[in-house]
Each structure stands twice: as structure tokens, then as C-alpha cells.
Amino acid sequence: MFTLSPLPYTYTALEPAIDAKTVEIHYTKHHQTYCDKLNAGLEWTEYSSWVLEDLLTNINSLPDNLKPVVRNHGGGLLNHTIYWETMIAGGSKPGAEFQQSIVGSFGSWAEFEKQYKDKALALFGSGWTWLEKDWDNLIITNYPNQENPLMYWKLPLLGIDVWEHAYYLHYQNRRVEYINGRRSLINWAEVEKKLS
Ligand code: MN
């Protein structure tokens, strides 16, 4: 059985950038549903005892009838776990070593920020914008629906959920304000932990 990790803060902790009602619904309804549907879809199969990351990494060798379950609901489960983990009330500052990695891959911190924002703004439909590790490089990639970088053998570091359910209650169509809000809440220590 797969389970939801506890939310690392209260529903109100991310206000005003992300409102309490959105956090509550996003976590207790959307995130929980991905978990429930993954459990339902893998019930009575050998895959119900696998580690989630292994399921995503090996998605192409799973039985065809289970691929959509793992792609949509397995991806959804891990994506949201990382989403919550990589936020912290009040935001944080990236460490010097991590900043060097970013500069090495993007040329400057400002260029990284610009690319991340532009990618998230440009994503069409529902999906996620990820900072990910690809061999020795850090890159930013948009993924549709609930796909996760692990399905393409990339290491997920920091994801922005760009589904409308992530921001519409508070921001309606103002995606850029949500993206700015999300960026103000990044838990860099957690991102750095994933990279190391
Ligand atoms: Mn979501």
C-alpha cells in the first residue's frame, strides 16, 4: 500500500502566496486521490509492494495495462510529495555550493530564474515544470499531466505544479502571480539534499 507523506506544515503556513484552502484541497483531495487510485490500480499485483521511485523509473517495462495507472497516479503521488517537501514557510536562501551548480549549468542565477519562470508560463494545458539533473547538467523541462522526470531517467529536484487546481481558487487565471508565489517559498535545503 502506498501512503501520503504528512504535510510538513499547517494549511495556513504558506499564506499569503498559497492560501490555506488551496493547500487543504490540493493535499487532502487531489494528492490523496492519486494515492488511492494507484493503490486501487496495483491491488493484487506484485507491483503493489514496489518502491514508488522504482515503479516510475521502470515504467516502460511494466505490463501495458498498468502503465497508465503508474504514469498518472504514481507520477501524481510522487510529484506532489516533492512539491510539498520543497516548500517552506517564508522561503529560504540557496547555499553557495548549490548556487555554483546553477551558475555552471545556466550561466547565472538570474538566467536560471528567468528560464524557470518562462517555462512554467509557457506550459500548455496541465503539467509540471521541473528543475532536474541530467547527467552532470541541471536543466529545466516541462512535463505533461503527472509525468515525472524519473520516467525519463532524470533526477527531479524542484517542481512547480502548473495544473489550474494548484492556484485557481486564489489566483484565477493569473498564473504568473502563482509562479512568483511558489518561487518565494522554495525550501532550498531540501532541493540541495535531493541533488546530493
Ligand atoms: Mn496538483
PDB file of C-alpha atoms and ligand atoms in Angstrom:
ATOM      1  CA  MET A   1       0.000   0.000   0.000  1.00  0.00           C
ATOM      2  CA  PHE A   2       1.219   3.468  -0.885  1.00  0.00           C
ATOM      3  CA  THR A   3       0.532   6.250   1.595  1.00  0.00           C
ATOM      4  CA  LEU A   4       0.667  10.034   1.655  1.00  0.00           C
ATOM      5  CA  SER A   5       3.610  11.624   3.464  1.00  0.00           C
ATOM      6  CA  PRO A   6       2.405  14.007   6.175  1.00  0.00           C
ATOM      7  CA  LEU A   7       2.210  17.624   5.058  1.00  0.00           C
ATOM      8  CA  PRO A   8       5.364  19.246   6.555  1.00  0.00           C
ATOM      9  CA  TYR A   9       3.421  22.330   7.768  1.00  0.00           C
ATOM     10  CA  THR A  10      -0.095  23.544   8.511  1.00  0.00           C
ATOM     11  CA  TYR A  11      -2.572  24.560   5.804  1.00  0.00           C
ATOM     12  CA  THR A  12      -2.059  28.240   6.605  1.00  0.00           C
ATOM     13  CA  ALA A  13       1.768  28.120   6.648  1.00  0.00           C
ATOM     14  CA  LEU A  14       2.264  29.156   3.016  1.00  0.00           C
ATOM     15  CA  GLU A  15      -0.023  32.170   3.076  1.00  0.00           C
ATOM     16  CA  PRO A  16      -0.314  34.627   1.501  1.00  0.00           C
ATOM     17  CA  ALA A  17       1.480  33.167  -1.531  1.00  0.00           C
ATOM     18  CA  ILE A  18      -0.549  29.946  -1.405  1.00  0.00           C
ATOM     19  CA  ASP A  19      -3.809  30.138   0.513  1.00  0.00           C
ATOM     20  CA  ALA A  20      -4.911  27.629   3.154  1.00  0.00           C
ATOM     21  CA  LYS A  21      -7.978  26.415   1.249  1.00  0.00           C
ATOM     22  CA  THR A  22      -5.886  25.590  -1.811  1.00  0.00           C
ATOM     23  CA  VAL A  23      -3.310  23.713   0.291  1.00  0.00           C
ATOM     24  CA  GLU A  24      -6.059  21.773   2.081  1.00  0.00           C
ATOM     25  CA  ILE A  25      -7.938  20.747  -1.064  1.00  0.00           C
ATOM     26  CA  HIS A  26      -4.756  20.095  -3.028  1.00  0.00           C
ATOM     27  CA  TYR A  27      -3.376  17.812  -0.315  1.00  0.00           C
ATOM     28  CA  THR A  28      -6.471  16.072   1.088  1.00  0.00           C
ATOM     29  CA  LYS A  29      -8.360  15.697  -2.208  1.00  0.00           C
ATOM     30  CA  HIS A  30      -6.028  15.831  -5.215  1.00  0.00           C
ATOM     31  CA  HIS A  31      -2.884  14.306  -3.713  1.00  0.00           C
ATOM     32  CA  GLN A  32      -4.878  11.726  -1.750  1.00  0.00           C
ATOM     33  CA  THR A  33      -6.793  10.685  -4.872  1.00  0.00           C
ATOM     34  CA  TYR A  34      -3.587   9.952  -6.803  1.00  0.00           C
ATOM     35  CA  CYS A  35      -2.517   7.741  -3.909  1.00  0.00           C
ATOM     36  CA  ASP A  36      -5.887   5.963  -3.681  1.00  0.00           C
ATOM     37  CA  LYS A  37      -6.063   5.320  -7.425  1.00  0.00           C
ATOM     38  CA  LEU A  38      -2.501   3.996  -7.520  1.00  0.00           C
ATOM     39  CA  ASN A  39      -3.376   1.567  -4.717  1.00  0.00           C
ATOM     40  CA  ALA A  40      -6.596   0.519  -6.437  1.00  0.00           C
ATOM     41  CA  GLY A  41      -4.855   0.026  -9.775  1.00  0.00           C
ATOM     42  CA  LEU A  42      -1.986  -2.067  -8.417  1.00  0.00           C
ATOM     43  CA  GLU A  43      -4.040  -4.080  -5.919  1.00  0.00           C
ATOM     44  CA  TRP A  44      -3.425  -7.846  -6.207  1.00  0.00           C
ATOM     45  CA  THR A  45      -0.369  -7.310  -8.415  1.00  0.00           C
ATOM     46  CA  GLU A  46       3.266  -7.845  -7.443  1.00  0.00           C
ATOM     47  CA  TYR A  47       3.858  -4.131  -8.055  1.00  0.00           C
ATOM     48  CA  SER A  48       1.875  -3.022  -5.006  1.00  0.00           C
ATOM     49  CA  SER A  49       4.949  -3.742  -2.864  1.00  0.00           C
ATOM     50  CA  TRP A  50       7.427  -1.877  -5.078  1.00  0.00           C
ATOM     51  CA  VAL A  51       9.092   1.376  -4.086  1.00  0.00           C
ATOM     52  CA  LEU A  52       7.332   4.223  -5.910  1.00  0.00           C
ATOM     53  CA  GLU A  53      10.543   5.586  -7.452  1.00  0.00           C
ATOM     54  CA  ASP A  54      11.317   2.121  -8.895  1.00  0.00           C
ATOM     55  CA  LEU A  55       7.877   1.940 -10.492  1.00  0.00           C
ATOM     56  CA  LEU A  56       8.389   5.293 -12.209  1.00  0.00           C
ATOM     57  CA  THR A  57      11.944   4.524 -13.344  1.00  0.00           C
ATOM     58  CA  ASN A  58      10.836   1.177 -14.798  1.00  0.00           C
ATOM     59  CA  ILE A  59       7.549   2.330 -16.298  1.00  0.00           C
ATOM     60  CA  ASN A  60       8.464   1.186 -19.816  1.00  0.00           C
ATOM     61  CA  SER A  61       8.883  -2.420 -18.725  1.00  0.00           C
ATOM     62  CA  LEU A  62       5.638  -2.646 -16.741  1.00  0.00           C
ATOM     63  CA  PRO A  63       2.649  -4.574 -18.178  1.00  0.00           C
ATOM     64  CA  ASP A  64       0.785  -2.371 -20.667  1.00  0.00           C
ATOM     65  CA  ASN A  65      -2.428  -2.337 -18.627  1.00  0.00           C
ATOM     66  CA  LEU A  66      -0.580  -0.911 -15.600  1.00  0.00           C
ATOM     67  CA  LYS A  67       1.398   1.801 -17.387  1.00  0.00           C
ATOM     68  CA  PRO A  68      -1.395   4.426 -17.328  1.00  0.00           C
ATOM     69  CA  VAL A  69      -2.034   3.806 -13.617  1.00  0.00           C
ATOM     70  CA  VAL A  70       1.627   4.315 -12.745  1.00  0.00           C
ATOM     71  CA  ARG A  71       2.110   7.198 -15.193  1.00  0.00           C
ATOM     72  CA  ASN A  72      -0.918   9.165 -13.968  1.00  0.00           C
ATOM     73  CA  HIS A  73      -1.350   8.213 -10.328  1.00  0.00           C
ATOM     74  CA  GLY A  74       2.145   7.039  -9.400  1.00  0.00           C
ATOM     75  CA  GLY A  75       3.530  10.166 -11.009  1.00  0.00           C
ATOM     76  CA  GLY A  76       0.880  12.269  -9.287  1.00  0.00           C
ATOM     77  CA  LEU A  77       1.722  10.767  -5.918  1.00  0.00           C
ATOM     78  CA  LEU A  78       5.470  11.464  -6.124  1.00  0.00           C
ATOM     79  CA  ASN A  79       5.130  14.839  -7.868  1.00  0.00           C
ATOM     80  CA  HIS A  80       3.008  16.219  -5.040  1.00  0.00           C
ATOM     81  CA  THR A  81       5.211  14.734  -2.317  1.00  0.00           C
ATOM     82  CA  ILE A  82       8.177  16.628  -3.791  1.00  0.00           C
ATOM     83  CA  TYR A  83       6.034  19.734  -4.284  1.00  0.00           C
ATOM     84  CA  TRP A  84       5.177  19.920  -0.574  1.00  0.00           C
ATOM     85  CA  GLU A  85       8.684  18.941   0.565  1.00  0.00           C
ATOM     86  CA  THR A  86      10.332  21.682  -1.447  1.00  0.00           C
ATOM     87  CA  MET A  87       8.287  24.493   0.074  1.00  0.00           C
ATOM     88  CA  ILE A  88       8.836  26.139   3.444  1.00  0.00           C
ATOM     89  CA  ALA A  89       7.022  28.975   5.187  1.00  0.00           C
ATOM     90  CA  GLY A  90       8.799  32.232   4.437  1.00  0.00           C
ATOM     91  CA  GLY A  91      11.137  30.710   1.863  1.00  0.00           C
ATOM     92  CA  SER A  92      14.903  30.210   2.231  1.00  0.00           C
ATOM     93  CA  LYS A  93      18.266  31.030   0.679  1.00  0.00           C
ATOM     94  CA  PRO A  94      20.195  28.613  -1.546  1.00  0.00           C
ATOM     95  CA  GLY A  95      23.624  27.527  -0.329  1.00  0.00           C
ATOM     96  CA  ALA A  96      26.840  28.709  -2.022  1.00  0.00           C
ATOM     97  CA  GLU A  97      27.704  25.289  -3.443  1.00  0.00           C
ATOM     98  CA  PHE A  98      24.264  24.860  -4.957  1.00  0.00           C
ATOM     99  CA  GLN A  99      24.401  28.344  -6.454  1.00  0.00           C
ATOM    100  CA  GLN A 100      27.676  27.342  -8.126  1.00  0.00           C
ATOM    101  CA  SER A 101      25.952  24.296  -9.672  1.00  0.00           C
ATOM    102  CA  ILE A 102      23.202  26.536 -11.009  1.00  0.00           C
ATOM    103  CA  VAL A 103      25.667  29.047 -12.435  1.00  0.00           C
ATOM    104  CA  GLY A 104      27.635  26.184 -14.003  1.00  0.00           C
ATOM    105  CA  SER A 105      24.552  24.947 -15.853  1.00  0.00           C
ATOM    106  CA  PHE A 106      22.688  28.173 -16.647  1.00  0.00           C
ATOM    107  CA  GLY A 107      25.425  30.808 -16.751  1.00  0.00           C
ATOM    108  CA  SER A 108      23.928  32.876 -13.926  1.00  0.00           C
ATOM    109  CA  TRP A 109      21.353  32.659 -11.166  1.00  0.00           C
ATOM    110  CA  ALA A 110      19.218  35.275 -12.916  1.00  0.00           C
ATOM    111  CA  GLU A 111      19.204  33.227 -16.124  1.00  0.00           C
ATOM    112  CA  PHE A 112      18.062  30.162 -14.155  1.00  0.00           C
ATOM    113  CA  GLU A 113      15.227  32.160 -12.554  1.00  0.00           C
ATOM    114  CA  LYS A 114      14.209  33.544 -15.939  1.00  0.00           C
ATOM    115  CA  GLN A 115      14.196  30.158 -17.652  1.00  0.00           C
ATOM    116  CA  TYR A 116      12.223  28.554 -14.837  1.00  0.00           C
ATOM    117  CA  LYS A 117       9.572  31.251 -14.909  1.00  0.00           C
ATOM    118  CA  ASP A 118       9.363  31.353 -18.718  1.00  0.00           C
ATOM    119  CA  LYS A 119       9.000  27.565 -18.959  1.00  0.00           C
ATOM    120  CA  ALA A 120       6.260  27.465 -16.328  1.00  0.00           C
ATOM    121  CA  LEU A 121       4.411  30.294 -18.047  1.00  0.00           C
ATOM    122  CA  ALA A 122       4.705  28.603 -21.430  1.00  0.00           C
ATOM    123  CA  LEU A 123       3.420  25.197 -20.348  1.00  0.00           C
ATOM    124  CA  PHE A 124       0.248  24.496 -22.321  1.00  0.00           C
ATOM    125  CA  GLY A 125      -2.526  22.517 -20.661  1.00  0.00           C
ATOM    126  CA  SER A 126      -1.864  20.698 -17.389  1.00  0.00           C
ATOM    127  CA  GLY A 127       1.581  19.648 -16.265  1.00  0.00           C
ATOM    128  CA  TRP A 128       4.712  20.421 -14.304  1.00  0.00           C
ATOM    129  CA  THR A 129       7.873  22.445 -14.763  1.00  0.00           C
ATOM    130  CA  TRP A 130      10.887  20.654 -13.266  1.00  0.00           C
ATOM    131  CA  LEU A 131      14.414  21.562 -12.366  1.00  0.00           C
ATOM    132  CA  GLU A 132      16.139  18.220 -12.855  1.00  0.00           C
ATOM    133  CA  LYS A 133      19.569  16.663 -13.057  1.00  0.00           C
ATOM    134  CA  ASP A 134      20.510  15.161 -16.419  1.00  0.00           C
ATOM    135  CA  TRP A 135      23.920  13.511 -16.072  1.00  0.00           C
ATOM    136  CA  ASP A 136      26.156  16.398 -14.940  1.00  0.00           C
ATOM    137  CA  ASN A 137      23.815  19.183 -16.008  1.00  0.00           C
ATOM    138  CA  LEU A 138      20.929  20.889 -14.298  1.00  0.00           C
ATOM    139  CA  ILE A 139      18.137  21.576 -16.778  1.00  0.00           C
ATOM    140  CA  ILE A 140      14.524  22.765 -16.782  1.00  0.00           C
ATOM    141  CA  THR A 141      11.895  20.686 -18.548  1.00  0.00           C
ATOM    142  CA  ASN A 142       8.119  20.786 -18.897  1.00  0.00           C
ATOM    143  CA  TYR A 143       6.249  17.518 -18.465  1.00  0.00           C
ATOM    144  CA  PRO A 144       2.582  16.917 -19.356  1.00  0.00           C
ATOM    145  CA  ASN A 145      -0.055  15.775 -16.875  1.00  0.00           C
ATOM    146  CA  GLN A 146       1.548  13.848 -13.971  1.00  0.00           C
ATOM    147  CA  GLU A 147       4.673  12.591 -15.679  1.00  0.00           C
ATOM    148  CA  ASN A 148       7.807  12.728 -13.535  1.00  0.00           C
ATOM    149  CA  PRO A 149      11.479  13.132 -14.569  1.00  0.00           C
ATOM    150  CA  LEU A 150      12.250   9.648 -13.222  1.00  0.00           C
ATOM    151  CA  MET A 151      10.229   8.197 -16.135  1.00  0.00           C
ATOM    152  CA  TYR A 152      12.956   9.650 -18.386  1.00  0.00           C
ATOM    153  CA  TRP A 153      15.876   8.780 -16.083  1.00  0.00           C
ATOM    154  CA  LYS A 154      16.312  12.360 -14.894  1.00  0.00           C
ATOM    155  CA  LEU A 155      16.556  13.231 -11.204  1.00  0.00           C
ATOM    156  CA  PRO A 156      13.683  15.501 -10.048  1.00  0.00           C
ATOM    157  CA  LEU A 157      14.849  18.368  -7.823  1.00  0.00           C
ATOM    158  CA  LEU A 158      12.202  21.087  -7.799  1.00  0.00           C
ATOM    159  CA  GLY A 159       8.750  21.043  -9.387  1.00  0.00           C
ATOM    160  CA  ILE A 160       6.083  23.640  -9.975  1.00  0.00           C
ATOM    161  CA  ASP A 161       2.601  22.206 -10.305  1.00  0.00           C
ATOM    162  CA  VAL A 162       1.051  24.199 -13.150  1.00  0.00           C
ATOM    163  CA  TRP A 163      -2.330  22.457 -13.082  1.00  0.00           C
ATOM    164  CA  GLU A 164      -5.057  25.027 -12.503  1.00  0.00           C
ATOM    165  CA  HIS A 165      -6.096  23.209  -9.292  1.00  0.00           C
ATOM    166  CA  ALA A 166      -2.783  24.391  -7.800  1.00  0.00           C
ATOM    167  CA  TYR A 167      -3.701  28.077  -7.994  1.00  0.00           C
ATOM    168  CA  TYR A 168      -7.122  28.839  -9.465  1.00  0.00           C
ATOM    169  CA  LEU A 169      -9.012  29.378  -6.175  1.00  0.00           C
ATOM    170  CA  HIS A 170      -6.748  32.248  -5.204  1.00  0.00           C
ATOM    171  CA  TYR A 171      -5.192  33.485  -8.442  1.00  0.00           C
ATOM    172  CA  GLN A 172      -7.794  32.501 -11.064  1.00  0.00           C
ATOM    173  CA  ASN A 173      -6.044  32.915 -14.445  1.00  0.00           C
ATOM    174  CA  ARG A 174      -3.052  34.856 -13.038  1.00  0.00           C
ATOM    175  CA  ARG A 175      -0.531  32.050 -13.390  1.00  0.00           C
ATOM    176  CA  VAL A 176       2.441  34.398 -13.260  1.00  0.00           C
ATOM    177  CA  GLU A 177       1.469  35.554  -9.757  1.00  0.00           C
ATOM    178  CA  TYR A 178       1.199  31.944  -8.604  1.00  0.00           C
ATOM    179  CA  ILE A 179       4.606  31.132 -10.101  1.00  0.00           C
ATOM    180  CA  ASN A 180       6.133  34.102  -8.290  1.00  0.00           C
ATOM    181  CA  GLY A 181       4.438  32.999  -5.071  1.00  0.00           C
ATOM    182  CA  ARG A 182       5.696  29.436  -5.421  1.00  0.00           C
ATOM    183  CA  ARG A 183       9.225  30.718  -6.094  1.00  0.00           C
ATOM    184  CA  SER A 184       9.125  32.771  -2.898  1.00  0.00           C
ATOM    185  CA  LEU A 185       8.549  29.606  -0.821  1.00  0.00           C
ATOM    186  CA  ILE A 186      11.339  27.320  -2.009  1.00  0.00           C
ATOM    187  CA  ASN A 187      12.970  25.078   0.571  1.00  0.00           C
ATOM    188  CA  TRP A 188      16.468  25.093  -0.953  1.00  0.00           C
ATOM    189  CA  ALA A 189      17.920  22.802   1.709  1.00  0.00           C
ATOM    190  CA  GLU A 190      15.525  20.095   0.523  1.00  0.00           C
ATOM    191  CA  VAL A 191      16.405  20.708  -3.146  1.00  0.00           C
ATOM    192  CA  GLU A 192      20.110  20.525  -2.283  1.00  0.00           C
ATOM    193  CA  LYS A 193      19.527  17.270  -0.394  1.00  0.00           C
ATOM    194  CA  LYS A 194      17.945  15.728  -3.484  1.00  0.00           C
ATOM    195  CA  LEU A 195      20.858  16.833  -5.645  1.00  0.00           C
ATOM    196  CA  SER A 196      23.447  15.378  -3.291  1.00  0.00           C
TER     197      SER A 196
HETATM  198 MN    MN B   1      -1.599  19.182  -8.163  1.00  0.00          MN
END
